Amino acid sequence: MKKVLIAGYGLTKVEEHWDKSLENLMAESSLKALEYAGLSRVDAVYVANVYGEVLQEQAVLGSVLAEELGMSGVQAYRIEAGAASGIAAVKMAANAIQSGEANVVLVTGVEKLSDGTAEEHLALTAMEEREEYTGQMGVHQAASAALLYRLYLSRYGARQDGIAQFAVISHENAAGVAHAQYPFKVGLDTVMKSPYLSEPLHRLEATAVADGSAAIILCSEDFAAKLDSPKARLAACSLATDYVTPFDREDPLHFQALARATNSALEMAGLSREQIGFLELHDSFSIVAALSLESSGFFPRGKAGEAALSGKLSLNGELPINTFGGLKARGHPVGATAIYQLAEAYLQLTHQAGKNQLDNTKHAMVQSLAGLGCAAAVCILEEA
Amino acid sequence: MRRHDTMMEFGIRIPRYWRGKPFRYRLEGFRCEECGEFHFSPRLVCRKCGGKRLRRDKLSERGRLISYTVVKSASPSFEAYTPYIVGLIRTEDGTTIVGQLTDCDPEELHEGMEVEATIRRLQTDGENKLIAYGYKFRPAIPRP
């Protein structure tokens, strides 16, 4: 299969950007990525976004971004697969390169949640389930996550502080990160004493309203040779689906889609789990990080919390996770999230991660979920 | 309120609400004649076995509580009702369903508790104050 490389990135800080529009944000990150790679044009544009037509009442984001960049005429698309939209867009972009149709493409993720209220944000999350049987019954994603959380603690007799520790790890890694929404440490005690969002899920075990945009440049090997920017190889990209509502699945505590996507990505890259140096996990809720780690086969079921408390998952541990703060602390601008994750893995692999730089950066795995696992997407990046 | 003018997505759309009545009022859905899988909405194909013979069926109205949570922050349509209880119920026919719990306090809840479906007001929505009804679960009245 033709090699696909990442040859550039651009990020905006994740925060509530009251003074910037969805269009401003995606133009900003895209322009940064293009300038970083020394490009003024690309062969195709892919925009990953979930809530644009609801919150901004704006469709055709491909055309909008092309126009913002002075690139009108280029083929451009908006891709949506819930919070996994970023990797879904990367997958489409990689396909275009591998088919030979494009040599260099721009993939931009963007979301602007602060155009809605915190309550509307909760309603939006129900769109990633069967809305009619959850959202309209008053069950948003945090409530569903809380149901999974209690089920998990009861089934495995696991300690809640082990699960809550995932939030602590993400915050620890986000400390001092320029593009992070919450660039500071938060102690386990603070997480456990924060109010319940939906018992047993604490407020500080969930993400919050965030705006942000991240962009990456993907290109073929031939094209990459013409660029001076550092490169990382996209060794695999895989996506799988599952029943939309977790409670309809045989085991709601096992993300089957993530298991499938992980296995298929590892196979594609010809790697084993032991060869993965670090993981960027989808910690939309602490419990989702734990379920992801177990479903993808890195830890036995019921054991993720112990791993979190043991220090194994910290920056200096044997399998670091969320090296710039993950969804929890870097922030979770839904459609942009997976592109942030990929850009962060790229920074590690190209040794530009500053104080967060890891030693073992041969292979990185980036995992992304739509909702509570109705789609899962996994990328493996390797040093070029 | 502004959201009802510009954010209709979060409100009740009447035709959609009307289509959802069989399940929301009566727990009526579609069961695969090949493998027995229950679907909450009309389907052409069974999601589990791919079978194409599905018939109308009704879920058992009794079941046991397998997980629950108290919702403290809710979407705009449900914010006025917080805090409320959401439960995960395994019905007697083995289907897992999410729904609100009513007629009880969080302290009374425990895993394995017997519950039964009842019909209640879910929300009052929008300028027209449309009332949405649907199932909720309550502690089961013991069988004679």
Coordinates of C-alpha atoms in Angstrom, one line a residue:
Chain A
M1 CA 0.0 0.0 0.0
K2 CA 1.2 3.5 -0.8
K3 CA 2.7 5.3 2.2
V4 CA 0.9 8.3 3.7
L5 CA 2.8 10.9 5.7
I6 CA 1.8 13.7 8.0
A7 CA 3.9 16.7 7.0
G8 CA 2.4 19.5 9.1
Y9 CA 0.0 20.6 11.8
G10 CA -1.8 23.7 13.0
L11 CA -3.7 24.2 16.3
T12 CA -5.7 26.8 17.9
K13 CA -5.9 26.9 21.7
V14 CA -8.9 25.0 23.0
E15 CA -11.1 27.4 25.0
E16 CA -14.3 29.4 24.7
H17 CA -13.5 31.6 21.8
W18 CA -16.2 34.2 22.2
D19 CA -14.7 36.5 19.6
K20 CA -14.1 33.9 16.9
S21 CA -16.5 32.1 14.6
L22 CA -16.4 28.5 13.4
E23 CA -15.0 29.8 10.1
N24 CA -12.3 31.9 11.8
L25 CA -11.2 29.0 13.9
M26 CA -10.9 26.5 11.0
A27 CA -9.2 29.1 8.8
E28 CA -6.7 29.8 11.6
S29 CA -5.6 26.2 12.2
S30 CA -5.6 25.4 8.5
L31 CA -3.4 28.3 7.6
K32 CA -1.0 27.4 10.4
A33 CA -0.7 23.9 9.0
L34 CA -0.2 25.0 5.4
E35 CA 2.5 27.6 6.5
Y36 CA 4.2 25.0 8.6
A37 CA 4.5 22.7 5.6
G38 CA 5.4 25.5 3.3
L39 CA 2.3 25.1 1.1
S40 CA -0.2 27.5 -0.4
R41 CA -2.5 24.9 -2.1
V42 CA -3.6 21.3 -1.7
D43 CA -5.4 18.8 -3.9
A44 CA -8.3 18.2 -1.5
V45 CA -9.8 19.5 1.7
Y46 CA -11.6 17.5 4.4
V47 CA -13.4 19.1 7.2
A48 CA -14.4 17.1 10.3
N49 CA -17.2 18.7 12.2
V50 CA -20.3 17.4 14.0
Y51 CA -22.6 20.2 15.2
G52 CA -22.1 23.0 12.6
E53 CA -25.6 22.7 11.1
V54 CA -27.2 22.8 14.6
L55 CA -25.2 25.4 16.4
Q56 CA -24.1 27.6 13.6
E57 CA -26.8 26.6 11.1
Q58 CA -24.1 26.2 8.5
A59 CA -23.7 23.4 6.1
V60 CA -21.2 23.0 3.2
L61 CA -18.2 23.5 5.5
G62 CA -15.9 22.2 2.7
S63 CA -16.8 25.1 0.4
V64 CA -16.7 27.5 3.4
L65 CA -13.1 26.5 4.4
A66 CA -11.9 26.5 0.8
E67 CA -13.2 30.1 0.4
E68 CA -11.7 31.2 3.7
L69 CA -8.3 29.9 2.5
G70 CA -8.6 31.5 -0.9
M71 CA -8.7 28.0 -2.4
S72 CA -12.2 28.0 -3.9
G73 CA -12.2 25.5 -6.8
V74 CA -10.5 22.7 -4.8
Q75 CA -12.5 19.6 -4.0
A76 CA -13.7 19.8 -0.4
Y77 CA -15.9 17.7 1.9
R78 CA -17.3 17.7 5.4
I79 CA -17.1 14.3 7.1
E80 CA -19.1 13.4 10.2
A81 CA -18.8 10.3 12.4
G82 CA -19.6 11.9 15.8
A83 CA -16.6 12.5 18.0
A84 CA -14.6 10.1 15.7
S85 CA -15.1 12.5 12.8
G86 CA -11.5 13.5 12.8
I87 CA -10.1 10.1 12.1
A88 CA -13.0 9.4 9.7
A89 CA -11.9 12.4 7.7
V90 CA -8.2 11.3 7.9
K91 CA -9.3 7.9 6.6
M92 CA -11.0 9.5 3.6
A93 CA -8.0 11.8 3.0
A94 CA -5.6 8.8 3.2
N95 CA -7.8 6.9 0.7
A96 CA -7.6 9.8 -1.7
I97 CA -3.8 9.8 -1.5
Q98 CA -3.5 6.0 -1.8
S99 CA -5.7 5.9 -4.8
G100 CA -3.5 8.4 -6.5
E101 CA -6.2 11.0 -6.9
A102 CA -4.5 13.4 -4.5
N103 CA -0.9 14.0 -3.5
V104 CA -1.4 16.4 -0.7
V105 CA -4.5 17.1 1.3
L106 CA -5.6 19.3 4.2
V107 CA -7.7 17.7 7.0
T108 CA -9.2 20.2 9.4
G109 CA -11.3 19.4 12.5
V110 CA -13.4 22.2 14.0
E111 CA -16.1 22.6 16.6
K112 CA -17.6 25.7 18.3
L113 CA -19.7 24.6 21.2
S114 CA -19.8 27.9 23.0
D115 CA -22.4 29.1 20.5
G116 CA -24.8 27.0 22.6
T117 CA -25.4 26.8 26.3
A118 CA -24.0 24.1 28.7
E119 CA -27.5 22.6 28.7
E120 CA -27.7 22.5 24.9
H121 CA -24.3 20.9 24.9
L122 CA -25.8 18.0 27.0
A123 CA -28.7 17.8 24.5
L124 CA -26.2 17.6 21.6
T125 CA -24.4 14.7 23.1
A126 CA -27.6 12.6 22.8
M127 CA -27.3 12.9 19.0
E128 CA -24.5 10.3 19.2
E129 CA -27.0 7.8 20.6
R130 CA -30.5 6.9 19.2
E131 CA -31.8 10.3 20.2
E132 CA -35.4 9.1 20.2
Y133 CA -34.8 6.5 22.9
T134 CA -32.3 8.5 25.0
G135 CA -32.3 12.3 24.5
Q136 CA -36.1 12.4 24.3
M137 CA -36.4 10.4 27.5
G138 CA -34.1 12.8 29.3
V139 CA -31.0 10.6 29.0
H140 CA -27.9 12.4 27.8
Q141 CA -24.5 10.9 27.2
A142 CA -23.2 11.8 30.7
A143 CA -26.2 9.9 32.2
S144 CA -25.5 6.9 29.9
A145 CA -21.8 7.0 30.9
A146 CA -22.9 7.1 34.6
L147 CA -25.0 4.0 34.1
L148 CA -22.0 2.3 32.5
Y149 CA -19.8 3.5 35.4
R150 CA -22.0 2.1 38.1
L151 CA -22.3 -1.2 36.2
Y152 CA -18.5 -1.3 35.9
L153 CA -17.9 -0.6 39.6
S154 CA -20.4 -3.3 40.6
R155 CA -19.3 -6.0 38.1
Y156 CA -15.6 -5.8 38.8
G157 CA -15.7 -4.5 42.4
A158 CA -13.3 -1.8 41.1
R159 CA -12.3 1.3 43.2
Q160 CA -13.8 4.5 41.9
D161 CA -10.6 6.5 42.6
G162 CA -8.8 4.3 40.0
I163 CA -11.3 5.4 37.3
A164 CA -11.2 9.1 38.5
Q165 CA -7.4 8.9 38.3
F166 CA -7.7 9.1 34.5
A167 CA -8.8 12.8 34.9
V168 CA -5.8 13.4 37.1
I169 CA -3.4 11.9 34.6
S170 CA -4.8 14.1 31.8
H171 CA -4.6 17.2 33.8
E172 CA -1.0 16.4 34.9
N173 CA 0.0 16.1 31.3
A174 CA -1.8 19.3 30.2
A175 CA 0.0 21.5 32.8
G176 CA 1.7 24.2 30.9
V177 CA 0.5 23.1 27.4
A178 CA -0.1 26.2 25.4
H179 CA -3.0 24.8 23.4
A180 CA -4.8 23.1 26.3
Q181 CA -8.1 24.3 27.6
Y182 CA -7.3 23.5 31.3
P183 CA -3.4 23.6 31.5
F184 CA -3.1 22.9 35.2
K185 CA -2.9 19.9 37.6
V186 CA -6.0 18.7 39.5
G187 CA -5.6 16.3 42.4
L188 CA -7.5 13.1 42.9
D189 CA -9.2 14.5 46.0
T190 CA -10.5 17.5 44.0
V191 CA -11.9 15.2 41.3
M192 CA -13.6 12.9 43.8
K193 CA -15.0 15.9 45.8
S194 CA -16.4 17.7 42.8
P195 CA -20.2 17.7 42.4
Y196 CA -21.9 14.8 40.7
L197 CA -22.8 15.5 37.1
S198 CA -24.7 12.2 37.1
E199 CA -23.9 9.9 40.0
P200 CA -21.3 8.3 40.2
L201 CA -19.8 10.5 37.5
H202 CA -18.3 13.6 38.9
R203 CA -18.2 17.0 37.1
L204 CA -14.4 16.7 36.9
E205 CA -14.5 13.3 35.3
A206 CA -16.2 14.8 32.2
T207 CA -15.2 17.3 29.5
A208 CA -16.8 20.7 29.1
V209 CA -18.0 23.1 26.4
A210 CA -15.0 23.8 24.2
D211 CA -14.2 25.6 20.9
G212 CA -11.2 24.7 18.8
S213 CA -9.7 23.7 15.5
A214 CA -6.8 21.5 14.5
A215 CA -5.4 20.8 11.1
I216 CA -2.9 18.4 9.6
I217 CA -1.4 18.0 6.2
L218 CA -1.3 14.5 4.7
C219 CA 0.7 13.7 1.6
S220 CA 2.2 10.9 -0.4
E221 CA 5.9 9.8 0.0
D222 CA 6.9 11.5 -3.3
F223 CA 5.3 14.7 -2.4
A224 CA 6.8 14.6 1.1
A225 CA 10.3 14.6 -0.4
K226 CA 9.6 18.1 -1.7
L227 CA 8.7 19.4 1.8
D228 CA 11.2 20.5 4.5
S229 CA 8.9 20.0 7.4
P230 CA 9.3 17.1 9.8
K231 CA 7.3 14.0 8.9
A232 CA 5.6 11.1 10.6
R233 CA 4.1 8.1 8.8
L234 CA 0.4 7.2 9.1
A235 CA 1.0 3.4 9.4
A236 CA -2.7 2.4 9.8
C237 CA -6.1 3.9 10.0
S238 CA -9.2 1.8 10.7
L239 CA -12.8 2.5 11.7
A240 CA -15.6 0.1 12.9
T241 CA -19.2 0.5 14.0
D242 CA -21.4 -1.0 16.6
Y243 CA -25.1 -0.6 17.7
V244 CA -25.6 3.0 18.4
T245 CA -26.9 2.7 22.0
P246 CA -24.4 0.8 24.3
F247 CA -27.2 -0.9 26.3
D248 CA -28.4 -2.7 23.1
R249 CA -25.1 -4.4 22.8
E250 CA -24.3 -7.9 24.2
D251 CA -21.9 -6.3 26.7
P252 CA -22.2 -2.6 27.2
L253 CA -18.9 -2.5 29.1
H254 CA -17.0 -3.8 26.0
F255 CA -16.5 -1.4 23.1
Q256 CA -16.6 -4.0 20.4
A257 CA -16.1 -1.4 17.6
L258 CA -12.9 -0.3 19.3
A259 CA -11.6 -3.8 19.7
R260 CA -12.2 -4.4 16.0
A261 CA -10.6 -1.1 14.9
T262 CA -7.6 -1.7 17.1
N263 CA -7.0 -5.2 15.9
S264 CA -7.4 -4.2 12.3
A265 CA -5.1 -1.2 12.7
L266 CA -2.4 -3.3 14.4
E267 CA -2.7 -5.9 11.6
M268 CA -2.5 -3.2 9.0
A269 CA 0.7 -1.8 10.6
G270 CA 2.1 -5.3 11.3
L271 CA 2.6 -4.4 15.0
S272 CA 1.7 -6.0 18.3
R273 CA 0.4 -4.1 21.3
E274 CA 3.8 -4.3 23.0
Q275 CA 5.3 -2.2 20.2
I276 CA 3.0 0.8 20.9
G277 CA 5.0 3.4 22.8
F278 CA 2.1 5.6 23.9
L279 CA -1.7 6.0 23.5
E280 CA -3.9 9.0 22.9
L281 CA -7.2 7.8 24.4
H282 CA -10.7 9.0 24.1
D283 CA -11.3 10.2 27.6
S284 CA -14.6 12.0 27.1
F285 CA -15.5 10.6 30.5
S286 CA -13.0 8.9 32.9
I287 CA -15.0 5.7 32.6
V288 CA -14.7 5.8 28.8
A289 CA -10.9 6.0 29.1
A290 CA -11.0 2.9 31.3
L291 CA -13.3 1.0 29.0
S292 CA -11.2 2.0 26.0
L293 CA -8.0 0.7 27.5
E294 CA -9.7 -2.6 28.3
S295 CA -11.7 -3.0 25.1
S296 CA -8.6 -2.4 23.0
G297 CA -6.8 -5.1 24.9
F298 CA -4.1 -3.2 26.6
F299 CA -5.3 -4.2 30.1
P300 CA -7.6 -7.0 31.3
R301 CA -11.2 -6.1 32.0
G302 CA -11.7 -4.4 35.4
K303 CA -8.0 -3.5 35.7
A304 CA -7.7 -0.1 34.0
G305 CA -8.1 1.8 37.3
E306 CA -5.3 -0.2 38.9
A307 CA -3.1 0.6 36.0
A308 CA -4.0 4.3 36.3
L309 CA -3.1 4.4 40.0
S310 CA 0.1 2.5 39.5
G311 CA 1.8 5.2 37.5
K312 CA 2.1 3.0 34.4
L313 CA 0.1 5.4 32.3
S314 CA 1.9 8.6 33.3
L315 CA 4.4 10.4 31.1
N316 CA 7.3 8.5 32.7
G317 CA 5.4 5.2 32.9
E318 CA 5.6 2.2 30.6
L319 CA 2.6 3.1 28.5
P320 CA 1.9 6.9 28.7
I321 CA -1.5 8.1 27.7
N322 CA -2.9 11.5 26.7
T323 CA 0.5 13.1 26.5
F324 CA -0.9 16.7 26.1
G325 CA -3.9 16.3 28.4
G326 CA -6.4 14.2 26.4
L327 CA -10.0 15.2 26.0
K328 CA -10.4 16.0 29.6
A329 CA -7.7 18.7 30.0
R330 CA -6.5 19.7 26.5
G331 CA -10.2 19.9 25.7
H332 CA -12.8 18.2 23.6
P333 CA -14.0 20.3 20.6
V334 CA -15.8 17.2 19.3
G335 CA -15.2 17.3 15.5
A336 CA -11.7 18.6 16.0
T337 CA -10.7 16.3 18.9
A338 CA -9.1 13.5 16.9
I339 CA -7.1 15.9 14.8
Y340 CA -5.7 17.4 18.1
Q341 CA -4.8 13.8 19.1
L342 CA -3.1 13.1 15.8
A343 CA -1.2 16.4 15.9
E344 CA 0.0 15.7 19.4
A345 CA 1.2 12.2 18.4
Y346 CA 2.9 13.9 15.5
L347 CA 4.7 16.3 17.8
Q348 CA 5.9 13.4 19.9
L349 CA 7.1 11.4 16.9
T350 CA 8.9 14.4 15.5
H351 CA 10.5 15.3 18.8
Q352 CA 8.7 18.6 19.2
A353 CA 6.8 17.8 22.4
G354 CA 8.9 20.1 24.6
K355 CA 8.7 19.3 28.3
N356 CA 6.2 16.5 27.5
Q357 CA 8.6 14.7 25.1
L358 CA 8.6 10.9 25.5
D359 CA 11.7 8.7 24.9
N360 CA 9.9 5.8 23.2
T361 CA 8.2 7.4 20.2
K362 CA 8.6 4.8 17.5
H363 CA 4.9 4.0 17.4
A364 CA 1.8 5.9 18.6
M365 CA -1.8 4.8 18.7
V366 CA -4.6 7.3 18.6
Q367 CA -8.1 6.1 19.5
S368 CA -11.3 8.0 18.9
L369 CA -14.9 7.1 19.7
A370 CA -18.2 8.4 18.5
G371 CA -20.6 8.6 21.5
L372 CA -20.2 5.6 23.7
G373 CA -18.6 3.5 21.1
C374 CA -21.1 3.4 18.2
A375 CA -18.1 4.0 16.0
A376 CA -14.5 3.7 16.9
A377 CA -11.5 4.8 14.9
V378 CA -7.9 4.0 15.4
C379 CA -4.7 5.4 13.8
I380 CA -1.2 4.2 14.2
L381 CA 1.6 6.7 13.6
E382 CA 5.2 5.8 13.3
E383 CA 8.5 7.7 13.0
A384 CA 9.3 8.5 9.4
Chain B
M1 CA -37.4 31.7 25.2
R2 CA -34.9 32.2 22.4
R3 CA -34.0 28.5 22.2
H4 CA -37.5 27.6 21.0
D5 CA -37.3 30.1 18.1
T6 CA -33.9 29.3 16.9
M7 CA -33.0 25.9 18.4
M8 CA -36.0 23.8 17.3
E9 CA -33.7 20.8 17.1
F10 CA -33.9 20.5 20.8
G11 CA -37.7 20.8 20.9
I12 CA -40.4 18.3 20.1
R13 CA -41.1 18.0 16.4
I14 CA -44.7 16.8 16.2
P15 CA -44.7 14.3 13.3
R16 CA -41.6 12.7 14.8
Y17 CA -43.1 12.5 18.3
W18 CA -46.3 11.0 16.7
R19 CA -44.3 8.3 15.0
G20 CA -42.6 7.4 18.2
K21 CA -45.8 6.8 20.1
P22 CA -46.1 3.0 19.9
F23 CA -42.8 2.5 21.7
R24 CA -43.1 5.5 24.0
Y25 CA -46.6 4.7 25.1
R26 CA -46.8 1.0 24.9
L27 CA -43.2 -0.4 24.7
E28 CA -44.2 -1.7 21.3
G29 CA -41.4 -2.4 18.8
F30 CA -40.3 -5.1 16.3
R31 CA -39.0 -8.6 17.1
C32 CA -37.1 -10.7 14.7
E33 CA -38.9 -14.0 14.0
E34 CA -35.6 -15.7 13.2
C35 CA -33.5 -14.9 16.3
G36 CA -35.8 -13.0 18.7
E37 CA -33.9 -9.7 18.7
F38 CA -36.1 -6.8 19.8
H39 CA -35.8 -3.4 18.1
F40 CA -37.3 -0.2 19.6
S41 CA -38.2 1.2 16.1
P42 CA -39.5 -0.3 12.9
R43 CA -36.8 -2.1 11.0
L44 CA -36.6 -3.8 7.6
V45 CA -33.7 -6.0 8.6
C46 CA -32.8 -7.5 12.0
R47 CA -29.6 -5.9 13.2
K48 CA -28.4 -9.1 14.8
C49 CA -29.0 -11.9 12.3
G50 CA -30.0 -10.0 9.1
G51 CA -33.4 -11.7 9.1
K52 CA -36.1 -9.9 7.2
R53 CA -39.2 -11.2 9.0
L54 CA -40.0 -8.9 11.8
R55 CA -43.3 -8.7 13.7
R56 CA -44.8 -6.1 16.0
D57 CA -44.2 -7.1 19.6
K58 CA -44.4 -5.5 23.0
L59 CA -41.7 -5.6 25.7
S60 CA -42.5 -7.0 29.0
E61 CA -43.5 -4.2 31.4
R62 CA -41.7 -5.7 34.3
G63 CA -38.0 -6.0 34.9
R64 CA -35.1 -5.5 37.3
L65 CA -32.9 -2.5 37.8
I66 CA -29.3 -3.2 36.8
S67 CA -27.9 0.3 37.0
Y68 CA -29.1 3.8 37.9
T69 CA -28.0 7.4 38.2
V70 CA -29.3 10.7 39.4
V71 CA -29.2 13.3 36.7
K72 CA -28.2 16.7 38.2
S73 CA -27.7 18.7 34.9
A74 CA -29.9 18.1 32.0
S75 CA -30.6 19.3 28.4
P76 CA -32.9 22.4 28.0
S77 CA -36.0 20.3 27.7
F78 CA -35.4 18.4 31.0
E79 CA -33.5 21.0 33.1
A80 CA -36.7 22.0 35.0
Y81 CA -37.1 18.4 36.2
T82 CA -33.6 17.9 37.7
P83 CA -32.7 16.1 39.8
Y84 CA -34.3 13.0 38.3
I85 CA -33.4 9.3 38.3
V86 CA -32.4 7.4 35.1
G87 CA -32.3 3.6 35.3
L88 CA -31.1 0.7 33.2
I89 CA -33.7 -2.1 33.3
R90 CA -33.5 -5.6 32.1
T91 CA -37.1 -6.6 31.3
E92 CA -38.5 -10.1 31.9
D93 CA -38.0 -11.0 28.3
G94 CA -34.3 -10.2 28.5
T95 CA -34.2 -6.8 26.7
T96 CA -32.2 -3.9 28.3
I97 CA -33.9 -0.5 28.2
V98 CA -33.1 2.9 29.6
G99 CA -35.7 5.0 31.2
Q100 CA -36.5 7.4 34.0
L101 CA -37.6 6.1 37.4
T102 CA -40.5 7.6 39.2
D103 CA -42.4 7.2 42.5
C104 CA -39.3 6.6 44.4
D105 CA -36.3 8.3 46.0
P106 CA -32.7 7.6 45.0
E107 CA -32.0 6.1 48.5
E108 CA -34.6 3.3 47.9
L109 CA -32.8 2.1 44.7
H110 CA -30.8 -1.0 44.6
E111 CA -29.5 -3.4 42.0
G112 CA -31.9 -6.2 41.2
M113 CA -34.9 -4.1 42.4
E114 CA -38.2 -5.1 40.6
V115 CA -39.7 -2.3 38.6
E116 CA -42.7 -1.9 36.2
A117 CA -43.5 0.5 33.4
T118 CA -46.0 3.2 33.8
I119 CA -47.0 6.1 31.6
R120 CA -46.1 9.6 32.8
R121 CA -45.4 13.1 31.5
L122 CA -41.9 13.3 30.2
Q123 CA -41.7 17.0 29.4
T124 CA -43.7 20.1 28.6
D125 CA -42.1 21.7 25.6
G126 CA -42.0 24.9 23.7
E127 CA -44.2 27.9 23.3
N128 CA -47.3 25.8 22.8
K129 CA -46.6 23.8 26.0
L130 CA -47.0 20.5 24.1
I131 CA -47.0 17.8 26.7
A132 CA -44.9 14.7 25.8
Y133 CA -45.9 11.5 27.5
G134 CA -44.0 8.3 27.7
Y135 CA -43.0 5.3 29.8
K136 CA -41.2 5.6 33.1
F137 CA -40.5 2.8 35.5
R138 CA -41.6 2.6 39.2
P139 CA -41.0 0.1 42.0
A140 CA -43.1 -2.9 41.1
I141 CA -46.3 -3.6 43.0
P142 CA -45.8 -7.2 44.2
R143 CA -47.7 -9.8 42.4
P144 CA -50.6 -11.5 44.3

